[in-house]
Short mmCIF file of C-alpha atoms in Angstrom, two decimals:
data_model
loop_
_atom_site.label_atom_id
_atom_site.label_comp_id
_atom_site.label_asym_id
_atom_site.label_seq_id
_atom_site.Cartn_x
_atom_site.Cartn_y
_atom_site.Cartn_z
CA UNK A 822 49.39 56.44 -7.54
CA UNK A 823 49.26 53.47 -5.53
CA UNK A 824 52.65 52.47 -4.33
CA UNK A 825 54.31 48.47 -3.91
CA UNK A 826 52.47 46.31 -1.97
CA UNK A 827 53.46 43.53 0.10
CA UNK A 828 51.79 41.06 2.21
CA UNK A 829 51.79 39.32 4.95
CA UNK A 830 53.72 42.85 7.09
CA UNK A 831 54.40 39.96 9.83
CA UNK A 832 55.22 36.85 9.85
CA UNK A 833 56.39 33.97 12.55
CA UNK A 834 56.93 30.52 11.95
CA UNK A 835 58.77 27.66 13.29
CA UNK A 836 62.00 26.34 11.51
CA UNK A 837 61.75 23.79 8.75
CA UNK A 838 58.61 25.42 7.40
CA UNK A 839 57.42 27.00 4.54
CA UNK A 840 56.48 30.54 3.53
CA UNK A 841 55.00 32.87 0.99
CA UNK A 842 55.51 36.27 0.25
CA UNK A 843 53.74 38.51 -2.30
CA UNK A 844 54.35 41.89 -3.84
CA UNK A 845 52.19 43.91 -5.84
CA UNK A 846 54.42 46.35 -7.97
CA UNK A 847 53.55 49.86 -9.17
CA UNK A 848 51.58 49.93 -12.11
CA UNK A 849 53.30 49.39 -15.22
CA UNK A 850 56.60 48.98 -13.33
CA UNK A 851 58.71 45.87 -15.85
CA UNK A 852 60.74 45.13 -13.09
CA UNK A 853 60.72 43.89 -9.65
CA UNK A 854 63.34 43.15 -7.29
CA UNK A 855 63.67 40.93 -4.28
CA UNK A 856 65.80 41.92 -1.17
CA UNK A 857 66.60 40.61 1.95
CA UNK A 858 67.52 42.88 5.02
CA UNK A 859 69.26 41.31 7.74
CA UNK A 860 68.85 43.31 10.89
CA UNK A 861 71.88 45.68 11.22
CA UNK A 862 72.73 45.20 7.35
CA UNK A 863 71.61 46.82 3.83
CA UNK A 864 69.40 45.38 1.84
CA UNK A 865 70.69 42.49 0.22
CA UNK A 866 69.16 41.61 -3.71
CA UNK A 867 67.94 38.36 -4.07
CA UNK A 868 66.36 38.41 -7.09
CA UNK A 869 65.82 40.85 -10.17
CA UNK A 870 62.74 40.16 -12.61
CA UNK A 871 62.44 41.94 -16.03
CA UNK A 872 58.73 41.34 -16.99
CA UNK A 873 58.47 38.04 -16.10
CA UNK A 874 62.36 36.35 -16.97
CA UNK A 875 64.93 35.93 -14.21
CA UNK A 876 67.64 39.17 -14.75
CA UNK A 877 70.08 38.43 -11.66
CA UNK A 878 69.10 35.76 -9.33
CA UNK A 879 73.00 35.09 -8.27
CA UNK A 880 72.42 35.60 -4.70
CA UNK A 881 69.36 33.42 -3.92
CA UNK A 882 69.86 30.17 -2.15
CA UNK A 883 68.03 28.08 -4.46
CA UNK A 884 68.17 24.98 -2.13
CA UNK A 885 65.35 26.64 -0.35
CA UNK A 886 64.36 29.72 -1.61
CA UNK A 887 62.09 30.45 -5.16
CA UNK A 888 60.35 33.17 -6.65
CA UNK A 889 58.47 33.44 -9.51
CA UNK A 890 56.71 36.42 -11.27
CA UNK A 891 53.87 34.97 -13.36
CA UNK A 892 52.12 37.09 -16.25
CA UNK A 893 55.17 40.20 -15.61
CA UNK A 894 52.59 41.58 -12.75
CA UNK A 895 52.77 40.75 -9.12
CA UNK A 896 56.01 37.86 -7.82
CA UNK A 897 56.25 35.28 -5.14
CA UNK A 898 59.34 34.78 -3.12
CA UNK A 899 58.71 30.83 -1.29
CA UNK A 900 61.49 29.76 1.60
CA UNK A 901 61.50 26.13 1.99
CA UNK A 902 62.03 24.92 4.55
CA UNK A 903 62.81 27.76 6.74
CA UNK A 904 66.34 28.22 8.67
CA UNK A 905 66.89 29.92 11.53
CA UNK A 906 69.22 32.57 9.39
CA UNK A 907 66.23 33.76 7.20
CA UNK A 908 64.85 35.78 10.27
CA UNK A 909 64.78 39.17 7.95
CA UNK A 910 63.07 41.86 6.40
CA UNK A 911 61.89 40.46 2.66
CA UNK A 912 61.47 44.37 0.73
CA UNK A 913 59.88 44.28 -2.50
CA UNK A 914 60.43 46.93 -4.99
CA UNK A 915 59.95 47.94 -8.56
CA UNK A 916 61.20 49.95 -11.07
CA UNK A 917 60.38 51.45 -14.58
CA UNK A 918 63.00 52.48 -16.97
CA UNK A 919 64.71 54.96 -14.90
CA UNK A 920 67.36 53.76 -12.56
CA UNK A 921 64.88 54.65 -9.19
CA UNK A 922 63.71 51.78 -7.60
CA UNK A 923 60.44 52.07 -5.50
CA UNK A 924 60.19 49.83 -1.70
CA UNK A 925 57.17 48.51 -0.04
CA UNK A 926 57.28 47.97 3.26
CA UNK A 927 58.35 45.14 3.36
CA UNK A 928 57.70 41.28 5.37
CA UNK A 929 58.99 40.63 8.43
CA UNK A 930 59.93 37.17 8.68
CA UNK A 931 60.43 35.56 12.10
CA UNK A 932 61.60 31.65 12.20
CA UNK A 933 62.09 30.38 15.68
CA UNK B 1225 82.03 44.86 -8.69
CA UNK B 1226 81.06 47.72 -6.67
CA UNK B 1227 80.56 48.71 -3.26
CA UNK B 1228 79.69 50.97 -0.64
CA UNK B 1229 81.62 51.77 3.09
CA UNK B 1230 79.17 53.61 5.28
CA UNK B 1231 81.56 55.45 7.97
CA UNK B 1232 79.77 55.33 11.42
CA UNK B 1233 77.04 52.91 12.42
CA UNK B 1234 74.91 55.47 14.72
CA UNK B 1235 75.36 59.18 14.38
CA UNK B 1236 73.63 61.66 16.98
CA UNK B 1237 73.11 65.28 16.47
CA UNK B 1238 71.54 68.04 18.24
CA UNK B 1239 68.50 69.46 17.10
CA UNK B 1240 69.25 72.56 14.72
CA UNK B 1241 72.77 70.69 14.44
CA UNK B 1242 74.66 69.96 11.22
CA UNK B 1243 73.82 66.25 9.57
CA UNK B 1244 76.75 64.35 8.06
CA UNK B 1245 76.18 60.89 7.09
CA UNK B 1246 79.58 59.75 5.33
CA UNK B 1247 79.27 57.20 2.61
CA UNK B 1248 82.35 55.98 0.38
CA UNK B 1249 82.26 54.10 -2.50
CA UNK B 1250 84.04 51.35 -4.98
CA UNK B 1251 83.36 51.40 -8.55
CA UNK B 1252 84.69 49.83 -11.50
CA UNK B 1253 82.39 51.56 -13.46
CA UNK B 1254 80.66 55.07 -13.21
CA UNK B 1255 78.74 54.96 -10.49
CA UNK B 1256 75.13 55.49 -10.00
CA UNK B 1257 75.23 56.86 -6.08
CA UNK B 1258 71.37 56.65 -3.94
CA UNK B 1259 70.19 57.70 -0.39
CA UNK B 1260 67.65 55.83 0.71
CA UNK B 1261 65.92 56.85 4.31
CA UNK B 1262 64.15 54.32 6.37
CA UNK B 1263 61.80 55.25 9.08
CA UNK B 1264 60.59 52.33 11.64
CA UNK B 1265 59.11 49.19 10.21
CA UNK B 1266 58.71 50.81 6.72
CA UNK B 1267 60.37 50.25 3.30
CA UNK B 1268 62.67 52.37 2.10
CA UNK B 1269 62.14 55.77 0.59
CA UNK B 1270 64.95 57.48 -1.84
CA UNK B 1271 66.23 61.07 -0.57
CA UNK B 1272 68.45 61.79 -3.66
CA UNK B 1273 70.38 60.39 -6.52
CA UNK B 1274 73.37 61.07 -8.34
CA UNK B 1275 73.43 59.94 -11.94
CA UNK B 1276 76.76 61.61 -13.90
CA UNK B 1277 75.17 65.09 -14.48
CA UNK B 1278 75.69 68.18 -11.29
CA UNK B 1279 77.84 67.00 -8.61
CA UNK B 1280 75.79 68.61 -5.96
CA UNK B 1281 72.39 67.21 -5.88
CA UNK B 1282 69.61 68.04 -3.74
CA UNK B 1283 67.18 66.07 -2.54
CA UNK B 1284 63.88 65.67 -0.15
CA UNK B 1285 63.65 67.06 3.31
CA UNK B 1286 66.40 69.55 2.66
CA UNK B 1287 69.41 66.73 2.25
CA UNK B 1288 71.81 67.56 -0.18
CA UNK B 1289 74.84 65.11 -1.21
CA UNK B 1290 77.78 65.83 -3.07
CA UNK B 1291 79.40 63.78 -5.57
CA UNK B 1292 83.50 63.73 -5.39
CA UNK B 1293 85.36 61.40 -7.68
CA UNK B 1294 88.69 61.91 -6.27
CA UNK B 1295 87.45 60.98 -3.11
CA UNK B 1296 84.90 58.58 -3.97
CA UNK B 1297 82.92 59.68 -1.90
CA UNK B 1298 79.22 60.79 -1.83
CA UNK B 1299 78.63 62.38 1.79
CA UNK B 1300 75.12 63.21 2.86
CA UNK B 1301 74.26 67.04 4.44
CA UNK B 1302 71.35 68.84 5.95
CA UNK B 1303 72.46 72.24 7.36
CA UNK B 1304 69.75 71.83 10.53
CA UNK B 1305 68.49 68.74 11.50
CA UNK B 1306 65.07 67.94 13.29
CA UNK B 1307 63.26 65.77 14.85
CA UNK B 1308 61.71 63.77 12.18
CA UNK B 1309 64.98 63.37 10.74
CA UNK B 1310 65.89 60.15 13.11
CA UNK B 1311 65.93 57.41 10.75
CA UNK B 1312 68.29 54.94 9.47
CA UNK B 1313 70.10 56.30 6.29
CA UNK B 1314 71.39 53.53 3.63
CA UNK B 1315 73.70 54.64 0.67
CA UNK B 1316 73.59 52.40 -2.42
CA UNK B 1317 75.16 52.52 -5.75
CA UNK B 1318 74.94 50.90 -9.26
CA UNK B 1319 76.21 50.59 -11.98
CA UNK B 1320 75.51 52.84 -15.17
CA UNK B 1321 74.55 50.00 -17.23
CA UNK B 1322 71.29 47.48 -17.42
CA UNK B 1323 70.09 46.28 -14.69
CA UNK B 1324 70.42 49.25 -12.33
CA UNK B 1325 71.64 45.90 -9.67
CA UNK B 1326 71.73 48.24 -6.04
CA UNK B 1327 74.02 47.32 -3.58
CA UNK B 1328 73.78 48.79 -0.54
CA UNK B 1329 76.02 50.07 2.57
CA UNK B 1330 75.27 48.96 6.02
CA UNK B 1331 73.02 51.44 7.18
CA UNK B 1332 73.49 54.80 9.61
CA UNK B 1333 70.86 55.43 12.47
CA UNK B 1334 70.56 59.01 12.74
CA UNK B 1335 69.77 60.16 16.21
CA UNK B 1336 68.68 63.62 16.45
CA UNK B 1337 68.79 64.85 20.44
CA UNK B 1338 66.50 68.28 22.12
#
């Protein structure tokens, strides 16, 4: 069974600009989560996705930051524009009806 | 709300040593209680989970965790570590309800020395 998938694994750009990350869940997984991992913290949920409606999306800055989960399948977390303090680890993860919740490997977002 | 206190930031043990990775938590609910491991630049992958039935649960890679209410705590054991244990070790918990919202503690790099 293939597990989440996440793309780009690396990614540097320059403050003030914009970025896209994508995650592929598990097959028939109904939701997806969003987390951000600061270096030398937990992971942090930004947003939770039941099929495709918003569950918990309390913690997302939505100045800058969006996500969207079209058809229930794979999601889109957009930051802009960038700030220096979004220099993380995005980890994508899904889950079926039990409470386990499975990680890609997450994005590792540099801005400079 | 609910929370978790991870006690110890970096832990180093000898190989063949005793593992203890100490995790508290704050619940105003019945907890759902999670190890996670995470190995260098990959996601995270759950060890064990406690969800209200034994106490003692067991999980991958010979870790074991015991649930204590009184305590509220949720410590994490492996009678003899090795070398492929050196990760960092996140406890999370949630609630019992929808959701299944994980919060996470801050994270213990395990160090495991010849």
């Amino acid at each position: 069974e293939a597990g989440v998938a996440q793309s780009p694994r690396y990614k540097i750009i320059e403050k003030r600009q914009s970025v896209a990350f994508w995650c592929n869940p598990i097959s028939g997984h109904a939701t997806l989560y969003w987390y951000q991992q600061i270096l030398g913290q937990g992971p942090k949920l930004l947003i939770q996705f039941q099929n495709n409606g918003v569950v918990d999306d309390s913690q997302l800055p939505k100045d800058r930051f969006s996500a969207e989960r079209l058809k229930g399948v794979d999601s889109t977390l957009k930051i802009q524009p960038a700030k220096l303090e979004d220099s993380a680890v995005y980890l994508c993860a899904s889950s079926l009806a039990s409470t386990i919740q499975y990680f890609g490997a997450g994005t590792r977002l540099s801005v400079l | 709300a609910q929370s978790v206190t991870q006690l110890g930031s970096h832990v180093s043990v000898s190989e063949g040593a005793l593992v203890l990775l100490r995790c508290n938590y704050s619940s105003s609910v019945p907890p759902y209680l999670f190890w996670y491991v995470q190995y260098p630049n990959q996601g995270l992958q759950l060890l064990l989970k406690y969800t209200s039935a034994a106490t003692l649960v067991k999980g991958i890679n010979g870790f074991e965790a015991e649930f204590k209410k009184s305590e509220t705590s949720f410590h994490l054991t492996k009678p003899s570590a090795h070398m492929s244990d050196a990760a960092e070790y996140f406890c999370a918990v949630s609630g019992t309800g929808g959701g299944n919202k994980l919060t996470f503690g801050t994270g213990t790099q395990l160090k495991v020395e010849l």
